[in-house]
Coordinates of C-alpha atoms and ligand atoms in Angstrom, one line a residue:
Chain A
X21 CA 61.0 131.1 -359.3
X22 CA 58.0 133.4 -359.5
X23 CA 58.2 136.8 -361.2
X24 CA 54.9 138.4 -360.5
X25 CA 54.0 139.2 -356.9
X26 CA 51.3 141.4 -355.3
X27 CA 52.5 145.0 -354.7
X28 CA 53.6 145.8 -351.1
X29 CA 50.5 147.9 -350.4
X30 CA 48.3 145.0 -351.5
X31 CA 50.1 142.7 -349.0
X32 CA 49.8 145.4 -346.4
X33 CA 46.0 145.6 -346.9
X34 CA 46.0 141.8 -346.7
X35 CA 48.0 141.7 -343.5
X36 CA 45.8 144.4 -341.9
X37 CA 42.7 142.5 -342.9
X38 CA 41.2 145.4 -344.9
X39 CA 41.5 143.8 -348.3
X40 CA 38.3 142.5 -349.8
X41 CA 37.7 138.8 -349.4
X42 CA 37.8 138.2 -353.2
X43 CA 41.2 139.9 -353.5
X44 CA 42.4 138.2 -350.3
X45 CA 41.6 134.9 -352.0
X46 CA 44.0 135.6 -354.8
X47 CA 46.7 136.8 -352.3
X48 CA 46.2 133.7 -350.2
X49 CA 46.6 131.5 -353.3
X50 CA 49.8 133.3 -354.2
X51 CA 51.1 132.9 -350.7
X52 CA 50.7 129.1 -351.0
X53 CA 53.2 129.2 -353.8
X54 CA 55.5 132.1 -352.8
X55 CA 57.8 131.9 -349.7
X56 CA 59.1 135.4 -350.4
X57 CA 55.6 136.9 -350.0
X58 CA 54.8 134.7 -347.1
X59 CA 57.8 136.1 -345.3
X60 CA 56.8 139.7 -346.3
X61 CA 53.3 139.2 -345.2
X62 CA 54.5 138.0 -341.8
X63 CA 56.7 141.1 -341.5
X64 CA 53.7 143.2 -342.4
X65 CA 51.9 141.5 -339.5
X66 CA 54.7 142.6 -337.2
X67 CA 54.1 146.1 -338.4
X68 CA 50.5 145.9 -337.4
X69 CA 51.3 144.3 -334.1
X70 CA 53.7 147.1 -333.4
X71 CA 51.0 149.7 -334.1
X72 CA 48.5 147.7 -332.1
X73 CA 50.8 147.6 -329.1
X74 CA 51.6 151.3 -329.2
X75 CA 48.0 152.5 -329.4
X76 CA 47.3 155.5 -327.3
X77 CA 44.8 154.3 -324.6
X78 CA 44.2 157.8 -323.2
X79 CA 42.4 158.5 -326.4
X80 CA 39.5 156.2 -325.4
X81 CA 40.0 157.1 -321.8
X82 CA 38.0 154.4 -320.0
X83 CA 39.1 151.6 -317.8
X84 CA 38.1 148.0 -318.1
X85 CA 35.1 147.1 -316.1
X86 CA 35.8 144.4 -313.5
X87 CA 32.5 142.8 -314.4
X88 CA 33.8 142.1 -317.9
X89 CA 36.9 140.4 -316.5
X90 CA 34.8 138.2 -314.2
X91 CA 32.6 137.3 -317.2
X92 CA 35.5 136.3 -319.3
X93 CA 36.9 134.2 -316.4
X94 CA 33.6 132.5 -315.9
X95 CA 33.5 131.6 -319.6
X96 CA 36.9 129.9 -319.4
X97 CA 35.3 127.1 -317.4
X98 CA 32.4 126.6 -319.8
X99 CA 32.8 123.0 -321.0
X100 CA 30.2 123.5 -323.7
X101 CA 32.6 125.9 -325.5
X102 CA 34.7 123.4 -327.4
X103 CA 38.3 124.0 -328.2
X104 CA 38.7 125.2 -331.8
X105 CA 39.5 122.3 -334.0
X106 CA 42.8 122.5 -335.7
X107 CA 42.5 123.9 -339.2
X108 CA 42.6 121.4 -342.1
X109 CA 46.2 121.1 -343.2
X110 CA 47.2 121.2 -346.9
X111 CA 48.0 117.5 -346.9
X112 CA 44.5 116.6 -345.7
X113 CA 43.1 117.9 -349.0
X114 CA 42.3 115.2 -351.4
X115 CA 44.5 115.4 -354.5
X116 CA 42.4 115.7 -357.6
X117 CA 42.1 112.8 -359.9
X118 CA 44.5 112.7 -362.8
X119 CA 43.1 114.5 -365.8
X120 CA 43.2 113.3 -369.4
X121 CA 46.8 114.4 -369.8
X122 CA 47.7 112.4 -366.8
X123 CA 48.6 115.2 -364.4
X124 CA 47.1 115.4 -360.9
X125 CA 46.3 119.0 -360.1
X126 CA 46.3 120.1 -356.5
X127 CA 43.5 122.5 -355.6
X128 CA 44.9 125.3 -353.4
X129 CA 43.9 125.1 -349.8
X130 CA 42.2 128.5 -349.9
X131 CA 39.9 127.3 -352.8
X132 CA 38.9 124.1 -351.1
X133 CA 35.8 125.8 -349.8
X134 CA 34.5 126.0 -353.4
X135 CA 36.1 123.0 -354.9
X136 CA 35.3 119.6 -353.4
X137 CA 37.6 117.2 -355.0
X138 CA 39.1 118.2 -358.3
X139 CA 38.8 121.0 -360.8
X140 CA 36.9 118.6 -363.0
X141 CA 34.1 118.4 -360.5
X142 CA 33.2 122.1 -361.3
X143 CA 30.5 123.1 -363.7
X144 CA 32.5 124.4 -366.6
X145 CA 30.7 126.5 -369.2
X146 CA 32.3 126.5 -372.6
X147 CA 32.5 130.1 -373.9
X148 CA 34.6 129.4 -377.0
X149 CA 36.2 126.3 -378.5
X150 CA 39.3 126.7 -376.3
X151 CA 37.9 128.4 -373.2
X152 CA 35.8 127.2 -370.3
X153 CA 34.8 129.1 -367.3
X154 CA 33.5 128.0 -363.9
X155 CA 32.1 130.6 -361.5
X156 CA 33.0 130.1 -357.9
X157 CA 31.0 133.0 -356.4
X158 CA 29.8 136.4 -356.9
X159 CA 30.0 138.9 -354.1
X160 CA 27.6 141.6 -353.1
X161 CA 30.0 144.3 -354.1
X162 CA 29.8 143.1 -357.7
X163 CA 33.1 141.3 -357.8
X164 CA 33.1 137.9 -359.4
X165 CA 35.4 134.9 -358.6
X166 CA 35.8 132.4 -361.4
X167 CA 38.3 129.9 -362.8
X168 CA 39.2 130.0 -366.5
X169 CA 40.5 126.9 -368.3
X170 CA 42.1 127.4 -371.6
X171 CA 43.4 124.8 -374.1
X172 CA 47.2 124.7 -374.9
X173 CA 47.9 127.6 -377.3
X174 CA 44.4 129.0 -376.9
X175 CA 43.9 132.7 -377.0
X176 CA 42.1 134.3 -374.2
X177 CA 39.3 136.5 -375.5
X178 CA 40.3 140.1 -376.0
X179 CA 38.5 141.9 -373.2
X180 CA 38.3 145.3 -371.5
X181 CA 37.1 145.7 -368.0
X182 CA 35.8 148.5 -365.8
X183 CA 37.4 147.6 -362.5
X184 CA 40.5 145.8 -361.2
X185 CA 41.1 142.3 -362.5
X186 CA 43.2 139.9 -360.5
X187 CA 44.6 136.7 -362.0
X188 CA 46.4 133.9 -360.3
X189 CA 47.9 131.2 -362.4
X190 CA 46.9 127.8 -360.9
X191 CA 48.2 125.5 -363.6
X192 CA 50.1 126.0 -366.8
X193 CA 51.2 129.3 -368.1
X194 CA 50.2 132.1 -370.4
X195 CA 51.8 135.2 -371.9
X196 CA 50.9 138.6 -373.1
X197 CA 52.8 141.6 -374.4
X198 CA 54.3 142.2 -370.9
X199 CA 55.7 138.7 -370.4
X200 CA 55.1 135.2 -369.4
X201 CA 53.1 134.2 -366.3
X202 CA 53.6 130.8 -364.6
X203 CA 52.0 128.8 -361.9
X204 CA 51.7 130.9 -358.8
X205 CA 52.1 134.3 -360.5
X206 CA 49.9 137.1 -359.4
X207 CA 48.7 139.7 -361.9
X208 CA 46.7 142.8 -361.1
X209 CA 45.3 144.7 -364.1
X210 CA 43.6 148.1 -363.7
X211 CA 40.6 149.2 -365.7
X212 CA 41.6 150.4 -369.1
X213 CA 44.3 147.8 -369.6
X214 CA 43.9 146.0 -372.9
X215 CA 45.9 142.8 -373.2
X216 CA 45.8 139.7 -375.3
X217 CA 46.9 136.8 -373.3
X218 CA 47.8 133.5 -375.0
X219 CA 48.2 130.2 -373.3
X220 CA 51.6 128.5 -373.9
X221 CA 51.5 125.5 -376.2
X222 CA 52.8 122.9 -373.8
X223 CA 49.8 122.6 -371.5
X224 CA 46.4 123.8 -370.7
X225 CA 46.1 126.8 -368.3
X226 CA 43.9 127.2 -365.3
X227 CA 43.6 130.6 -363.7
X228 CA 41.8 132.0 -360.7
X229 CA 40.2 135.3 -361.8
X230 CA 38.7 138.0 -359.7
X231 CA 36.9 140.7 -361.5
X232 CA 35.8 143.8 -359.6
X233 CA 33.3 144.7 -362.2
X234 CA 31.9 142.5 -365.0
X235 CA 34.3 142.2 -367.9
X236 CA 33.1 143.5 -371.3
X237 CA 34.5 141.5 -374.2
X238 CA 35.3 143.7 -377.1
X239 CA 35.6 143.1 -380.7
X240 CA 33.4 141.6 -383.4
X241 CA 34.2 138.0 -382.7
X242 CA 33.7 137.9 -379.0
X243 CA 30.8 140.2 -378.5
X244 CA 28.4 137.3 -378.3
X245 CA 30.1 136.0 -375.2
X246 CA 28.8 138.7 -373.0
X247 CA 25.3 137.4 -372.4
X248 CA 26.6 133.9 -371.7
X249 CA 29.0 135.2 -369.1
X250 CA 26.4 137.4 -367.5
X251 CA 24.0 134.5 -367.3
X252 CA 26.7 132.3 -365.9
X253 CA 27.7 134.8 -363.2
X254 CA 24.2 135.7 -362.3
X255 CA 23.5 132.1 -361.2
X256 CA 27.0 131.4 -359.8
Chain B
X14 CA 47.4 153.6 -319.0
X15 CA 44.5 153.1 -316.8
X16 CA 44.6 149.5 -315.6
X17 CA 48.2 148.4 -315.6
X18 CA 50.2 150.1 -312.9
X19 CA 53.5 148.5 -313.9
X20 CA 54.7 148.5 -317.5
X21 CA 55.7 145.0 -318.6
X22 CA 58.2 144.0 -321.1
X23 CA 57.2 142.0 -324.3
X24 CA 59.1 139.0 -322.8
X25 CA 56.8 139.0 -319.7
X26 CA 53.8 138.8 -322.0
X27 CA 55.3 135.9 -323.9
X28 CA 56.1 134.2 -320.6
X29 CA 52.6 134.7 -319.4
X30 CA 51.2 133.3 -322.6
X31 CA 53.4 130.2 -322.2
X32 CA 52.2 129.8 -318.6
X33 CA 48.6 129.9 -319.9
X34 CA 49.5 127.4 -322.7
X35 CA 51.4 124.9 -320.5
X36 CA 49.9 125.2 -317.0
X37 CA 46.5 126.8 -317.7
X38 CA 47.8 129.5 -315.3
X39 CA 44.9 131.9 -314.4
X40 CA 47.1 134.5 -312.7
X41 CA 49.1 134.7 -315.9
X42 CA 45.9 135.0 -317.9
X43 CA 44.8 137.7 -315.6
X44 CA 48.0 139.7 -316.3
X45 CA 47.5 139.2 -320.1
X46 CA 43.9 140.4 -319.7
X47 CA 44.9 143.5 -317.9
X48 CA 47.4 144.4 -320.6
X49 CA 45.6 143.3 -323.8
X50 CA 42.0 144.1 -323.0
X51 CA 42.4 147.9 -323.3
X52 CA 44.5 147.5 -326.5
X53 CA 41.8 145.2 -328.0
X54 CA 39.1 147.7 -327.1
X55 CA 41.0 150.5 -328.6
X56 CA 41.6 148.5 -331.8
X57 CA 37.9 148.1 -332.3
X58 CA 37.1 151.7 -331.4
X59 CA 39.6 152.9 -334.0
X60 CA 37.6 151.3 -336.7
X61 CA 34.2 151.9 -335.1
X62 CA 34.4 155.1 -333.0
X63 CA 31.8 155.2 -330.2
X64 CA 30.9 151.5 -330.4
X65 CA 31.9 150.7 -326.8
X66 CA 29.6 147.6 -326.6
X67 CA 31.0 146.1 -329.8
X68 CA 34.5 146.8 -328.5
X69 CA 33.8 144.9 -325.3
X70 CA 32.3 142.0 -327.2
X71 CA 35.2 141.6 -329.7
X72 CA 37.8 142.1 -326.9
X73 CA 36.1 139.4 -324.8
X74 CA 35.9 137.0 -327.8
X75 CA 39.6 137.5 -328.5
X76 CA 40.7 137.0 -324.9
X77 CA 38.7 133.7 -324.8
X78 CA 40.5 132.7 -328.0
X79 CA 43.8 133.5 -326.3
X80 CA 42.9 131.1 -323.5
X81 CA 41.7 128.3 -325.8
X82 CA 44.3 128.6 -328.5
X83 CA 47.4 129.4 -326.4
X84 CA 48.7 125.8 -327.1
X85 CA 49.1 126.8 -330.8
X86 CA 51.3 129.8 -330.0
X87 CA 55.0 129.3 -330.9
X88 CA 57.2 131.8 -329.1
X89 CA 60.1 131.2 -331.5
X90 CA 58.1 132.8 -334.4
X91 CA 56.4 135.8 -332.8
X92 CA 55.9 137.8 -329.7
X93 CA 52.7 137.5 -327.7
X94 CA 51.6 140.8 -329.1
X95 CA 52.0 139.7 -332.7
X96 CA 50.1 136.6 -332.1
X97 CA 47.3 138.4 -330.3
X98 CA 47.2 141.0 -333.0
X99 CA 46.5 138.3 -335.6
X100 CA 43.6 137.0 -333.4
X101 CA 42.2 140.5 -333.2
X102 CA 42.6 141.1 -336.9
X103 CA 40.9 137.8 -337.7
X104 CA 38.0 138.7 -335.3
X105 CA 37.7 142.0 -337.2
X106 CA 37.5 140.2 -340.5
X107 CA 34.9 137.8 -339.2
X108 CA 32.9 140.8 -337.9
X109 CA 33.1 142.7 -341.2
X110 CA 32.0 139.6 -343.1
X111 CA 28.9 139.3 -341.0
X112 CA 28.2 143.0 -341.2
X113 CA 28.1 144.8 -344.5
X114 CA 31.7 145.6 -345.6
X115 CA 33.0 142.2 -346.6
X116 CA 29.6 140.7 -347.2
X117 CA 30.6 137.6 -349.2
X118 CA 30.2 133.9 -349.7
X119 CA 34.0 133.6 -349.2
X120 CA 34.9 132.0 -345.9
X121 CA 37.9 133.9 -344.5
X122 CA 38.9 130.9 -342.4
X123 CA 41.5 129.6 -344.9
X124 CA 42.6 133.0 -346.2
X125 CA 44.3 134.4 -343.1
X126 CA 46.4 132.3 -340.8
X127 CA 48.1 133.0 -337.5
X128 CA 51.8 133.2 -337.3
X129 CA 53.4 130.9 -337.8
X130 CA 52.0 129.2 -340.8
X131 CA 52.1 125.4 -340.4
X132 CA 55.2 125.0 -342.5
X133 CA 57.3 127.2 -340.3
X134 CA 60.9 125.9 -339.7
X135 CA 63.7 127.2 -337.5
X136 CA 65.3 129.2 -340.3
X137 CA 62.0 130.9 -340.9
X138 CA 61.7 131.5 -337.2
X139 CA 65.0 133.3 -337.1
X140 CA 64.1 135.4 -340.1
X141 CA 60.8 136.3 -338.4
X142 CA 62.5 137.3 -335.2
X143 CA 65.0 139.5 -337.0
X144 CA 62.4 141.2 -339.1
X145 CA 60.2 141.9 -336.0
X146 CA 63.3 143.6 -334.4
X147 CA 63.9 145.7 -337.5
X148 CA 60.2 146.7 -337.6
X149 CA 60.3 147.7 -334.0
X150 CA 63.4 149.8 -334.3
X151 CA 62.3 151.4 -337.5
X152 CA 58.7 152.3 -336.4
X153 CA 59.7 155.1 -334.1
X154 CA 61.8 156.7 -336.8
X155 CA 59.0 157.1 -339.3
X156 CA 57.9 160.6 -340.3
X157 CA 54.4 161.5 -339.1
X158 CA 52.7 161.3 -342.4
X159 CA 53.9 157.8 -343.1
X160 CA 53.1 156.6 -339.6
X161 CA 49.6 158.1 -340.0
X162 CA 49.0 156.3 -343.2
X163 CA 50.1 153.0 -341.7
X164 CA 47.9 153.6 -338.6
X165 CA 44.8 154.2 -340.8
X166 CA 45.4 151.0 -342.7
X167 CA 46.2 148.8 -339.7
X168 CA 44.2 150.2 -336.8
X169 CA 41.2 151.8 -338.5
X170 CA 41.1 149.0 -341.1
X171 CA 40.9 151.2 -344.1
X172 CA 42.0 150.3 -347.6
X173 CA 44.5 152.6 -349.3
X174 CA 41.6 154.0 -351.4
X175 CA 39.6 154.9 -348.3
X176 CA 42.7 156.5 -346.6
X177 CA 43.2 158.7 -349.7
X178 CA 39.6 159.8 -349.7
X179 CA 39.7 160.6 -346.1
X180 CA 42.9 162.6 -346.2
X181 CA 41.9 164.1 -349.5
X182 CA 45.1 163.0 -351.1
X183 CA 45.7 161.3 -354.4
X184 CA 45.7 157.5 -354.1
X185 CA 49.3 157.5 -355.5
X186 CA 50.5 159.7 -352.6
X187 CA 49.0 157.4 -350.0
X188 CA 50.5 154.4 -351.7
X189 CA 53.9 156.0 -351.9
X190 CA 53.8 156.9 -348.2
X191 CA 53.0 153.4 -347.3
X192 CA 55.7 152.1 -349.6
X193 CA 58.3 154.4 -348.2
X194 CA 57.3 153.5 -344.7
X195 CA 57.5 149.8 -345.5
X196 CA 60.9 150.3 -347.2
X197 CA 62.2 151.9 -344.0
X198 CA 60.9 148.9 -342.1
X199 CA 62.9 146.7 -344.4
X200 CA 59.9 145.2 -346.1
X201 CA 61.4 144.8 -349.5
X202 CA 59.6 143.6 -352.6
X203 CA 60.9 141.5 -355.4
X204 CA 59.7 142.7 -358.7
Ligands
ZN328 ZN1 55.2 136.4 -354.2

């Protein structure tokens, strides 16, 4: 049972399509784990459909050109336009190879565009003895999408950030002063939050992280990490 | 209404969509075209006022998808309007990705699905149908300010932040209006 879900207005932005793609990636990964939010997100689509259906057409006041209708009908016969192929189903995704601890991790469907095969196939950059980071992409709006992989019991570096930070637990679990976060949990932190997450001792923890603005590690010990992360992101 | 002389019921649209899916019925497609084309144009014009050419292009693209993907539509999960709304929303997301707003290396294809998701079962279908009814009944009862906030999010494609800026309201106010509205529409959240 998951305890941490996206707020309703985040799901509404997702259902309406206005959510940025990097945030939508985290929501989509959560939905793969959470039937409750899937249900909610479908209901939110009904809300949109209802608004769509009740649009005031007088507002735009023009009728549909008959020529446009004929054009669409002529395109129906166009054999060169192939039927859309069915989307890849979850079961078509190759399961990743067992890792050293013998577990086969499954890469979420929404991440399959970045991860061909297993998490191990990514270019992991070690940023501390217990932490590795793999950048998936960096968007033009400055947001960064990365995976973090922390050893059992490892401390996440103490960091502050200037924008929103989304975390989706893909494997394992971690905890901070507010509670424990397990596989599938969705965590949204606003700028200014300072938290000290620690991975639980039973297993390593892999998280999807979306940072709206580059994180700034704080504190004497982790200050040196900044240039490495920037380098890593810049070429992600 | 400018093109449809007779107002049709949601069930008629669903029946027409099934005729398109099963029989490739062009008369049924023509009726769907007459009903949805103006709605699809209005949907694009809400987000891009004055862009009549873009509105025609997107509406045309969605109607062709309706024809081609009709076989994937499952009436037990959603009305024709809900299904076509998801096609329109996905077309908007694709457009935004190619043009500024969402500019990104992330491919939206796997992030948004049409209803139903592939794991839909009969129990899920029953839930969906019921929640759609609740939404429909509740929508007309919403206070104007809440309805306006929802319209800006869904039709104009604005984020909560953008709605707050436009209406010159604190972000918290917009969020609470949307939350109150969703609560009335029985969209409950587990915390
Ligand atoms: Zn959830």
